[in-house]
Coordinates of C-alpha atoms in Angstrom, one line a residue:
M841 CA 124.5 -34.5 -66.7
A842 CA 126.8 -33.0 -69.4
D843 CA 128.4 -36.4 -69.9
S844 CA 125.0 -38.1 -70.4
M845 CA 123.9 -35.4 -72.8
A846 CA 127.1 -35.8 -74.8
D847 CA 126.6 -39.6 -74.9
G848 CA 123.0 -39.1 -76.1
F849 CA 124.2 -36.8 -78.9
E850 CA 126.8 -39.3 -79.9
T851 CA 124.3 -42.2 -80.0
E852 CA 122.0 -40.1 -82.1
A853 CA 124.8 -39.3 -84.5
K854 CA 125.6 -43.0 -84.9
E855 CA 122.0 -43.9 -85.6
L856 CA 121.6 -41.0 -88.1
Q857 CA 124.8 -42.3 -89.8
L858 CA 123.3 -45.8 -89.8
V859 CA 120.1 -44.6 -91.5
L860 CA 122.2 -42.8 -94.1
R861 CA 124.4 -45.9 -94.7
V862 CA 121.4 -48.3 -95.0
A863 CA 119.6 -46.0 -97.4
L864 CA 122.6 -45.4 -99.7
S865 CA 123.6 -49.1 -99.6
S866 CA 120.1 -50.1 -100.8
L867 CA 119.6 -47.5 -103.6
G868 CA 119.7 -48.1 -107.3
P869 CA 120.6 -51.1 -109.4
G870 CA 124.0 -51.3 -107.7
G871 CA 122.4 -51.5 -104.2
S872 CA 122.1 -54.7 -102.2
L873 CA 119.6 -56.3 -100.0
Q874 CA 120.0 -55.2 -96.4
G875 CA 119.6 -57.6 -93.5
V876 CA 118.0 -56.1 -90.4
Q877 CA 117.6 -58.1 -87.2
A878 CA 114.2 -57.0 -86.0
N879 CA 114.0 -59.2 -82.9
A880 CA 117.2 -60.0 -81.0
S881 CA 115.6 -62.6 -78.7
T882 CA 114.2 -64.8 -81.6
G883 CA 116.8 -64.0 -84.2
V884 CA 113.9 -63.0 -86.7
G885 CA 115.2 -60.7 -89.4
V886 CA 114.2 -58.9 -92.5
L887 CA 116.1 -59.0 -95.8
S888 CA 115.0 -56.2 -98.1
S889 CA 115.9 -53.1 -100.0
A890 CA 112.5 -51.4 -99.5
S891 CA 112.6 -48.3 -97.3
R892 CA 109.4 -49.1 -95.3
R893 CA 110.3 -52.6 -94.6
L894 CA 113.9 -51.7 -93.6
F895 CA 113.2 -48.8 -91.3
E896 CA 110.1 -50.3 -89.7
S897 CA 112.3 -53.3 -88.7
L898 CA 115.4 -51.3 -87.8
R899 CA 115.7 -51.2 -84.0
L900 CA 116.4 -47.4 -83.6
R901 CA 116.8 -46.4 -80.0
T902 CA 116.9 -42.6 -80.1
W903 CA 113.9 -40.5 -80.7
H904 CA 115.8 -38.4 -83.2
A905 CA 116.3 -41.3 -85.7
R906 CA 112.8 -42.6 -85.1
A907 CA 111.4 -39.1 -85.7
L908 CA 113.4 -38.8 -88.9
V909 CA 111.9 -42.1 -90.2
R910 CA 108.4 -41.0 -89.2
L911 CA 108.7 -37.6 -90.7
A912 CA 110.6 -38.4 -94.0
V913 CA 110.2 -42.0 -94.9
Q914 CA 106.7 -43.0 -93.8
P915 CA 104.7 -40.2 -95.5
Q916 CA 106.7 -40.6 -98.8
A917 CA 106.0 -44.4 -98.7
E918 CA 102.4 -44.0 -97.8
A919 CA 101.8 -41.3 -100.5
F920 CA 103.8 -42.8 -103.4
G921 CA 105.1 -46.2 -102.3
D922 CA 108.5 -45.2 -103.7
G923 CA 111.3 -42.7 -102.8
G924 CA 111.6 -43.5 -99.1
L925 CA 115.3 -44.3 -99.4
V926 CA 116.0 -41.0 -101.1
A927 CA 114.1 -39.1 -98.4
A928 CA 115.9 -41.0 -95.6
A929 CA 119.4 -40.5 -97.1
L930 CA 118.9 -36.8 -97.7
A931 CA 117.2 -36.1 -94.3
S932 CA 119.9 -37.9 -92.4
A933 CA 122.7 -36.1 -94.3
L934 CA 121.2 -32.7 -93.8
V935 CA 120.6 -33.2 -90.1
Q936 CA 124.2 -34.2 -89.6
A937 CA 125.4 -31.3 -91.7
V938 CA 123.5 -28.8 -89.5
R939 CA 124.7 -30.5 -86.3
S940 CA 128.3 -30.6 -87.3
G941 CA 128.5 -27.1 -88.7
S942 CA 126.8 -25.2 -85.9
E943 CA 128.0 -24.2 -82.5
S944 CA 124.9 -22.4 -81.1
A945 CA 121.1 -22.3 -81.5
L946 CA 121.5 -19.2 -83.7
D947 CA 123.8 -21.0 -86.1
R948 CA 121.3 -23.8 -86.4
F949 CA 118.4 -21.4 -86.9
R950 CA 120.3 -19.6 -89.7
M951 CA 121.1 -22.9 -91.5
V952 CA 117.5 -24.1 -91.2
R953 CA 116.3 -20.8 -92.8
C954 CA 118.9 -21.3 -95.6
L955 CA 117.5 -24.8 -96.3
E956 CA 114.0 -23.6 -96.4
G957 CA 114.9 -20.9 -98.8
A958 CA 116.7 -23.4 -101.0
L959 CA 113.7 -25.6 -101.1
D960 CA 111.4 -22.8 -102.1
S961 CA 113.9 -21.9 -104.9
L962 CA 114.1 -25.5 -106.2
R963 CA 110.2 -25.6 -106.3
R964 CA 110.1 -22.5 -108.4
R965 CA 112.8 -23.7 -110.9
M966 CA 111.2 -27.0 -111.6
N967 CA 108.8 -26.3 -114.5
R968 CA 108.0 -28.0 -117.7
D969 CA 109.7 -25.4 -119.9
L970 CA 113.2 -25.8 -118.4
A971 CA 115.6 -27.7 -120.5
V972 CA 119.1 -28.9 -119.7
D973 CA 121.9 -28.6 -122.3
L974 CA 123.9 -31.9 -122.4
G975 CA 127.2 -31.8 -124.3
G976 CA 127.0 -34.0 -127.4
V977 CA 123.3 -34.5 -127.0
G978 CA 121.7 -31.0 -127.1
P979 CA 119.0 -29.6 -125.0
V980 CA 116.9 -32.1 -123.0
R981 CA 113.6 -31.2 -121.4
Q982 CA 113.8 -32.3 -117.7
V983 CA 110.0 -32.5 -117.3
R984 CA 107.4 -33.6 -119.8
D985 CA 103.8 -34.9 -119.9
L986 CA 103.2 -38.6 -119.5
D987 CA 101.5 -40.0 -122.6
W988 CA 98.8 -42.4 -121.3
S989 CA 98.2 -43.8 -124.8
D990 CA 101.9 -44.9 -125.1
M991 CA 102.5 -48.3 -123.5
G992 CA 106.2 -47.8 -123.6
S993 CA 106.1 -44.6 -121.5
L994 CA 103.9 -46.3 -118.8
V995 CA 106.2 -49.3 -118.7
A996 CA 109.2 -47.0 -118.4
L997 CA 107.5 -45.3 -115.3
V998 CA 106.8 -48.7 -113.7
R999 CA 110.3 -50.1 -114.6
A1000 CA 112.0 -47.3 -112.7
V1001 CA 110.3 -48.7 -109.6
V1002 CA 110.5 -52.4 -110.3
A1003 CA 113.9 -52.6 -112.0
P1004 CA 116.0 -51.7 -108.9
K1005 CA 114.6 -54.9 -107.3
A1006 CA 116.3 -57.0 -110.1
K1007 CA 118.9 -57.6 -107.4
I1008 CA 116.6 -60.4 -106.1
G1009 CA 117.6 -62.4 -109.1
A1010 CA 115.0 -61.4 -111.7
T1011 CA 116.3 -61.1 -115.2
D1012 CA 115.6 -58.1 -117.4
Q1013 CA 113.1 -60.1 -119.4
E1014 CA 111.2 -61.0 -116.2
V1015 CA 111.2 -57.4 -115.0
D1016 CA 109.9 -56.3 -118.4
H1017 CA 107.1 -59.0 -118.2
I1018 CA 106.1 -57.9 -114.7
C1019 CA 106.1 -54.2 -115.6
R1020 CA 103.9 -54.8 -118.7
T1021 CA 101.5 -57.0 -116.7
L1022 CA 101.1 -54.3 -114.1
V1023 CA 100.6 -51.5 -116.6
R1024 CA 98.0 -53.6 -118.6
A1025 CA 96.1 -54.4 -115.4
F1026 CA 96.1 -50.8 -114.2
V1027 CA 94.9 -49.3 -117.5
L1028 CA 92.1 -51.8 -117.7
A1029 CA 91.1 -51.0 -114.1
V1030 CA 91.0 -47.2 -114.5
P1031 CA 87.4 -46.3 -113.6
H1032 CA 85.2 -44.1 -115.6
S1033 CA 84.5 -41.9 -112.6
T1034 CA 87.2 -39.8 -111.0
L1035 CA 85.7 -40.4 -107.6
R1036 CA 86.7 -44.1 -107.7
R1037 CA 90.2 -45.5 -107.6
S1038 CA 91.7 -48.3 -109.7
E1039 CA 91.0 -51.7 -108.2
V1040 CA 94.3 -53.6 -108.7
S1041 CA 94.9 -56.4 -106.2
P1042 CA 98.0 -58.6 -106.1
V1043 CA 98.0 -62.3 -105.2
T1044 CA 101.4 -63.9 -104.4
V1045 CA 102.3 -67.4 -105.4
V1046 CA 105.7 -68.7 -104.3
G1047 CA 107.3 -71.4 -106.5
P1048 CA 106.8 -70.7 -110.2
P1049 CA 109.2 -68.3 -112.0
A1050 CA 108.3 -64.7 -112.4
M1051 CA 107.6 -65.1 -116.1
E1052 CA 104.4 -67.0 -115.1
S1053 CA 102.9 -63.8 -113.5
Y1054 CA 99.6 -62.7 -115.2
S1055 CA 96.6 -60.5 -114.7
T1056 CA 92.9 -61.3 -114.8
S1057 CA 89.6 -59.5 -114.6
S1058 CA 88.4 -61.9 -111.9
V1059 CA 88.8 -61.0 -108.2
V1060 CA 91.2 -63.6 -106.8
A1061 CA 91.2 -63.8 -103.1
D1062 CA 93.7 -65.7 -101.0
I1063 CA 91.5 -66.6 -98.1
P1064 CA 90.7 -69.7 -96.0
V1065 CA 87.5 -71.6 -97.2
C1066 CA 85.5 -73.8 -94.8
R1067 CA 84.7 -77.3 -95.7
E1068 CA 81.0 -76.5 -96.3
A1069 CA 81.9 -73.9 -98.9
E1070 CA 84.4 -76.3 -100.6
R1071 CA 81.7 -78.9 -101.1
M1072 CA 79.2 -76.3 -102.6
L1073 CA 81.6 -74.7 -105.1
P1074 CA 81.8 -74.0 -108.0
L1075 CA 78.8 -71.8 -108.7
S1076 CA 77.6 -70.6 -112.1
G1077 CA 75.7 -67.3 -112.4
P1078 CA 75.1 -66.9 -108.7
S1079 CA 73.3 -64.1 -106.9
V1080 CA 75.6 -62.7 -104.3
V1081 CA 75.3 -60.4 -101.3
V1082 CA 78.5 -58.7 -100.0
F1083 CA 78.9 -57.8 -96.3
N1084 CA 81.7 -55.4 -95.2
T1085 CA 80.7 -56.2 -91.6
S1086 CA 80.6 -59.4 -89.6
L1087 CA 77.8 -62.0 -89.6
D1088 CA 78.6 -62.8 -86.0
V1089 CA 77.2 -62.0 -82.6
D1090 CA 77.9 -58.4 -81.5
L1091 CA 76.6 -57.8 -78.0
G1092 CA 77.2 -54.1 -78.3
R1093 CA 75.3 -53.7 -81.5
N1094 CA 72.2 -52.4 -79.8
D1095 CA 73.7 -50.4 -77.0
G1096 CA 71.6 -47.4 -76.2
C1097 CA 68.6 -48.9 -78.0
A1098 CA 65.5 -50.4 -76.5
G1099 CA 66.2 -53.9 -75.1
P1100 CA 65.6 -56.9 -77.3
S1101 CA 62.9 -58.2 -75.1
Q1102 CA 60.9 -54.9 -75.5
E1103 CA 61.3 -54.9 -79.3
F1104 CA 59.9 -58.3 -79.7
G1105 CA 57.2 -57.9 -77.0
V1106 CA 58.7 -60.7 -74.9
T1107 CA 59.5 -60.3 -71.3
V1108 CA 62.8 -61.9 -70.2
E1109 CA 63.0 -62.7 -66.5
A1110 CA 66.6 -62.3 -65.4
R1111 CA 67.0 -64.2 -62.2
S1112 CA 70.8 -63.8 -62.0
G1113 CA 71.3 -60.2 -63.0
L1114 CA 73.9 -59.7 -65.8
Q1115 CA 73.7 -63.4 -66.8
G1116 CA 70.0 -62.9 -67.9
S1117 CA 70.8 -59.7 -69.7
G1118 CA 73.6 -61.4 -71.6
E1119 CA 71.5 -64.4 -72.5
A1120 CA 68.8 -62.0 -73.8
A1121 CA 71.2 -60.0 -75.9
M1122 CA 72.7 -63.3 -77.3
G1123 CA 69.3 -64.6 -78.1
F1124 CA 68.3 -61.3 -79.9
E1125 CA 71.6 -61.4 -81.9
L1126 CA 71.1 -65.0 -83.1
R1127 CA 67.4 -64.3 -83.9
L1128 CA 68.4 -61.3 -85.9
L1129 CA 71.1 -63.2 -87.8
S1130 CA 68.7 -66.1 -88.4
R1131 CA 66.2 -63.6 -89.9
M1132 CA 69.0 -62.3 -92.1
V1133 CA 69.7 -65.8 -93.4
A1134 CA 66.0 -66.2 -94.1
A1135 CA 65.9 -62.9 -96.0
L1136 CA 68.9 -64.0 -98.1
A1137 CA 67.2 -67.3 -98.9
S1138 CA 63.9 -65.6 -99.9
E1139 CA 65.9 -63.6 -102.5
N1140 CA 67.5 -66.8 -103.9
V1141 CA 70.9 -65.7 -102.9
A1142 CA 73.5 -68.4 -103.7
A1143 CA 76.6 -67.0 -101.9
V1144 CA 77.6 -64.4 -99.3
A1145 CA 81.0 -62.8 -99.1
C1146 CA 81.8 -61.4 -95.7
Q1147 CA 84.7 -59.2 -94.8
K1148 CA 84.9 -60.4 -91.2
T1149 CA 83.8 -63.6 -89.4
I1150 CA 80.6 -65.6 -89.8
H1151 CA 79.2 -67.2 -86.6
P1152 CA 79.3 -71.0 -86.8
F1153 CA 75.5 -71.1 -86.2
V1154 CA 74.9 -68.7 -89.1
K1155 CA 77.4 -70.6 -91.3
Q1156 CA 75.5 -73.8 -90.7
E1157 CA 72.1 -72.1 -91.4
L1158 CA 73.5 -70.7 -94.7
A1159 CA 74.8 -74.1 -95.8
L1160 CA 71.5 -75.8 -94.9
R1161 CA 69.7 -73.3 -97.2
G1162 CA 72.2 -73.8 -100.0
I1163 CA 74.0 -70.5 -99.6
V1164 CA 77.8 -70.6 -99.8
P1165 CA 79.4 -68.8 -96.8
I1166 CA 82.7 -67.1 -97.7
E1167 CA 84.3 -65.2 -94.8
R1168 CA 87.5 -63.2 -93.9
V1169 CA 87.7 -61.5 -97.3
S1170 CA 90.0 -58.5 -97.0
L1171 CA 88.7 -55.0 -97.2
R1172 CA 90.5 -54.4 -100.5
H1173 CA 89.0 -57.6 -102.0
I1174 CA 85.5 -57.0 -100.6
D1175 CA 85.3 -53.6 -102.3
A1176 CA 86.4 -55.3 -105.6
V1177 CA 83.8 -58.1 -105.2
A1178 CA 81.0 -55.5 -104.6
S1179 CA 82.2 -53.7 -107.7
C1180 CA 82.0 -56.9 -109.7
C1181 CA 78.5 -57.5 -108.4
G1182 CA 77.4 -53.9 -109.2
V1183 CA 75.9 -53.3 -105.8
D1184 CA 76.8 -51.6 -102.5
P1185 CA 77.9 -53.9 -99.6
V1186 CA 75.8 -54.3 -96.5
S1187 CA 77.5 -52.3 -93.8
V1188 CA 75.3 -53.0 -90.7
I1189 CA 73.1 -55.8 -89.5
S1190 CA 69.8 -54.2 -88.5
E1191 CA 66.0 -54.3 -89.1
G1192 CA 66.6 -51.7 -91.9
A1193 CA 69.1 -54.0 -93.6
L1194 CA 66.6 -56.8 -93.5
R1195 CA 64.0 -54.7 -95.3
S1196 CA 66.4 -53.4 -98.0
I1197 CA 68.3 -56.7 -98.6
R1198 CA 66.9 -56.9 -102.2
S1199 CA 68.8 -53.8 -103.2
H1200 CA 72.1 -55.4 -102.2
V1201 CA 71.7 -58.6 -104.3
G1202 CA 74.2 -58.7 -107.2
K1203 CA 75.1 -61.2 -109.9
L1204 CA 78.4 -62.8 -110.9
E1205 CA 79.5 -65.0 -113.8
G1206 CA 80.7 -67.6 -111.4
I1207 CA 82.6 -68.5 -108.2
H1208 CA 85.1 -71.3 -108.1
L1209 CA 88.2 -72.5 -106.3
R1210 CA 91.5 -72.4 -108.1
R1211 CA 94.7 -74.1 -107.3
L1212 CA 97.8 -71.9 -107.7
C1213 CA 100.8 -74.1 -107.0
R1214 CA 100.4 -75.0 -103.3
K1215 CA 97.7 -72.4 -102.6
T1216 CA 94.0 -72.6 -103.0
V1217 CA 92.2 -69.3 -103.9
V1218 CA 88.7 -68.2 -104.5
S1219 CA 87.9 -66.6 -107.8
F1220 CA 85.0 -64.2 -108.3
E1221 CA 84.2 -63.8 -112.0
P1222 CA 82.3 -60.7 -113.1
L1223 CA 79.4 -60.7 -115.6
A1224 CA 80.8 -57.6 -117.5
D1225 CA 83.8 -55.4 -117.3
A1226 CA 83.7 -54.2 -113.7
K1227 CA 87.0 -52.3 -113.9
T1228 CA 88.8 -54.6 -111.5
Q1229 CA 92.0 -56.5 -112.1
T1230 CA 94.0 -59.0 -110.1
V1231 CA 97.7 -59.5 -110.7
V1232 CA 98.9 -63.0 -109.9
L1233 CA 102.6 -62.5 -109.0
T1234 CA 104.9 -65.5 -109.1
A1235 CA 108.4 -65.8 -107.7
P1236 CA 110.7 -68.7 -107.0
N1237 CA 111.3 -68.0 -103.3
E1238 CA 110.0 -66.0 -100.3
I1239 CA 112.7 -63.4 -100.4
A1240 CA 112.2 -62.7 -104.0
M1241 CA 108.4 -62.6 -103.5
G1242 CA 108.7 -60.1 -100.6
E1243 CA 110.7 -57.7 -102.7
L1244 CA 108.6 -58.2 -105.9
A1245 CA 105.3 -57.7 -104.1
H1246 CA 106.5 -54.6 -102.4
S1247 CA 107.8 -53.1 -105.6
C1248 CA 104.6 -54.0 -107.5
R1249 CA 102.4 -52.2 -104.8
S1250 CA 104.8 -49.2 -105.1
A1251 CA 104.4 -49.3 -108.9
V1252 CA 100.5 -49.2 -108.6
A1253 CA 100.8 -46.3 -106.1
V1254 CA 103.0 -44.4 -108.6
L1255 CA 100.6 -45.0 -111.4
T1256 CA 97.7 -43.8 -109.2
S1257 CA 99.6 -40.6 -108.4
A1258 CA 100.3 -40.1 -112.1
L1259 CA 96.6 -39.8 -112.8
Q1260 CA 96.6 -36.7 -110.6
S1261 CA 99.9 -35.2 -111.8
P1262 CA 101.0 -36.7 -115.1
Y1263 CA 104.5 -35.2 -115.3
V1264 CA 107.6 -37.3 -115.7
T1265 CA 111.3 -36.9 -115.9
P1266 CA 114.1 -39.2 -117.0
G1267 CA 115.0 -41.8 -114.4
A1268 CA 118.4 -43.1 -113.2
G1269 CA 119.0 -40.1 -111.0
F1270 CA 118.7 -37.5 -113.7
F1271 CA 116.3 -35.4 -111.7
E1272 CA 118.4 -35.5 -108.5
M1273 CA 121.5 -34.5 -110.6
V1274 CA 119.5 -31.6 -112.1
L1275 CA 118.6 -30.5 -108.6
S1276 CA 122.2 -30.8 -107.3
S1277 CA 123.4 -28.7 -110.3
T1278 CA 120.9 -25.9 -109.5
V1279 CA 122.0 -25.6 -105.9
P1280 CA 125.5 -24.1 -106.5
S1281 CA 123.9 -21.0 -108.1
Q1282 CA 122.5 -20.2 -104.6
L1283 CA 125.7 -20.6 -102.8
P1284 CA 126.6 -17.3 -101.0
S1285 CA 130.1 -15.9 -100.9
P1286 CA 131.9 -16.9 -97.7
T1287 CA 132.4 -13.4 -96.5
D1288 CA 131.6 -14.0 -92.9
R1289 CA 130.9 -16.9 -90.6
G1290 CA 127.1 -16.9 -91.2
R1291 CA 127.6 -17.0 -94.9
R1292 CA 130.1 -19.9 -94.5
L1293 CA 127.5 -21.9 -92.5
E1294 CA 124.8 -21.3 -95.1
R1295 CA 127.3 -22.3 -97.8
S1296 CA 128.2 -25.5 -95.9
V1297 CA 124.7 -26.7 -95.6
L1298 CA 123.8 -26.0 -99.2
E1299 CA 127.0 -27.8 -100.3
S1300 CA 125.8 -30.8 -98.2
L1301 CA 122.4 -30.7 -99.9
A1302 CA 124.0 -30.6 -103.4
G1303 CA 126.6 -33.3 -102.5
T1304 CA 124.0 -35.7 -101.1
L1305 CA 121.7 -35.2 -104.1
E1306 CA 124.7 -35.9 -106.4
T1307 CA 125.6 -39.0 -104.4
I1308 CA 122.0 -40.3 -104.7
A1309 CA 122.0 -39.6 -108.4
G1310 CA 125.2 -41.6 -108.8
K1311 CA 123.7 -44.5 -106.9
L1312 CA 120.5 -44.5 -109.0
G1313 CA 122.5 -44.1 -112.2
G1314 CA 124.8 -47.0 -111.4
G1315 CA 128.0 -45.0 -110.9
D1316 CA 129.7 -41.6 -110.2
S1317 CA 132.1 -40.1 -112.6
G1318 CA 133.1 -37.2 -110.3
D1319 CA 132.2 -34.6 -112.9
R1320 CA 128.7 -33.1 -112.6
E1321 CA 128.1 -32.5 -116.2
A1322 CA 129.4 -35.9 -117.2
S1323 CA 127.2 -37.5 -114.5
L1324 CA 124.2 -35.7 -115.8
R1325 CA 124.8 -36.9 -119.3
R1326 CA 125.5 -40.5 -118.0
S1327 CA 122.2 -40.5 -116.1
W1328 CA 120.3 -39.4 -119.1
E1329 CA 121.9 -42.0 -121.3
F1330 CA 121.4 -44.8 -118.7
A1331 CA 117.7 -43.8 -118.4
T1332 CA 117.2 -43.7 -122.1
R1333 CA 119.0 -47.0 -122.7
R1334 CA 117.1 -48.9 -120.0
G1335 CA 113.8 -47.1 -120.5
L1336 CA 113.3 -45.4 -117.1
L1337 CA 111.0 -42.6 -116.2
D1338 CA 110.3 -41.0 -112.8
L1339 CA 107.2 -39.3 -111.6
V1340 CA 108.1 -35.6 -110.9
M1341 CA 105.6 -35.3 -108.0
S1342 CA 107.1 -38.3 -106.2
K1343 CA 110.7 -37.0 -106.7
L1344 CA 109.9 -33.5 -105.4
A1345 CA 107.9 -34.9 -102.5
A1346 CA 110.9 -37.0 -101.4
V1347 CA 113.2 -33.9 -101.3
E1348 CA 110.4 -31.8 -99.6
Y1349 CA 109.8 -34.4 -96.9
A1350 CA 113.6 -34.8 -96.3
V1351 CA 114.3 -31.1 -96.1
D1352 CA 111.2 -30.5 -93.9
A1353 CA 112.2 -33.3 -91.6
A1354 CA 115.7 -32.0 -91.3
C1355 CA 114.5 -28.5 -90.5
N1356 CA 112.0 -29.7 -87.9
L1357 CA 114.6 -31.9 -86.1
S1358 CA 117.2 -29.1 -86.3
Q1359 CA 114.7 -26.7 -84.8
V1360 CA 114.1 -29.1 -82.0
D1361 CA 117.9 -29.2 -81.5
C1362 CA 117.8 -25.4 -81.3
T1363 CA 115.1 -25.5 -78.5
L1364 CA 117.1 -28.1 -76.5
V1365 CA 120.3 -26.1 -76.8
C1366 CA 118.5 -22.9 -75.6
Q1367 CA 117.1 -24.7 -72.6

């Protein structure tokens, strides 16, 4: 049993080291695309430098490594779209530091408490008034407000996310063009109400160079279009109803309600038990959908956009009445189309929806099919400014498009977060270097073994942050003050800004993950 436990700890250590190596190898402008074989039987793999794509595809066997990804990488990627590699590298290094330096559960508990105290201290020291004195440059504010009226500042914030993906082969000119396209689209899509979020949807087109990427106020949806709809498009000034439910048979739609035969005053004789009941429910559903089609026709509706499927019978009925059926529109696009129409989508097919269908009828400037290279898309054009934008991303190959699309989604997530907390810091690892330089002031004197343990874990925290800063800044000079100045000069020269909330969150997720996993280790050791 002791041998199996030792083997388990060794396997966990190898996988934690693997996570650290993959994260550091992918970071920054000097990082490289990492190939991960996600399926050994088919040979299918992923080639990427994005944290979420890499670690979701990495076949981690131990629960320790999987938990680290789940606690540190996934929440960071979901909240900000960027910073997952930093969180993974820092969490993995800290877990290994606690494991290697401790001999008992008490040792690990003491080191975890030290990390938690260091994190609290870092939170308190990061304020807008703190300045860093750089030799030859003077005092530099580490945190400042983001100027939303300055296009250059917004582009710098987006460039810090997109520029590291230049390793896919994009030139500086192409990266700058993509960043400006994204910023322009996001600013135009910022809603007047704080209760709504910006509707910026990407559409990918493989083949043309990245310089052909552009944004449009139309909602461009990459969805399959049936032959009936192709023949009926384009439409000019159509009335449209949007459904965020299916126009298909749903036998469970009326569970718990009065049977359909009772509602219509018709007695259905079921001679074969369940078969009769099923036939009655099917008949009720088709009659309800047919009445919905009739209600749409009575309101002179020219097109319906449905998030889910449309039953073939309903599709045929719509086409016979001159209504264009458009199905399988994604949830993101269906909300944007409803916003363009200026109405709320129909959420349920019921008698109440039939009576209120008039309130769901909206207008568009037009609906037409567009050919983007080898891809046919549907374009919904709004009558007025609906605060929706579509970014058509172009890239010469699938690998480049995968990285570009991910980085653009991350950039939109960062801009969305900046609306809530508009504080930025110079990029290129400047913030990580500032954090690493503040940790040594908390190092305790190595007077006893406990102090030495605390000192070792804090040194690991500072050293990993410094390594990450060197990766993000394109090199490591070995001298902390020189590295700090080099990061600031690199960020200024390249025009890079980082969102403070995203950077702090990456460190917090990493430290919290390391503390939680180390506490689990303490429990296992005690048992």
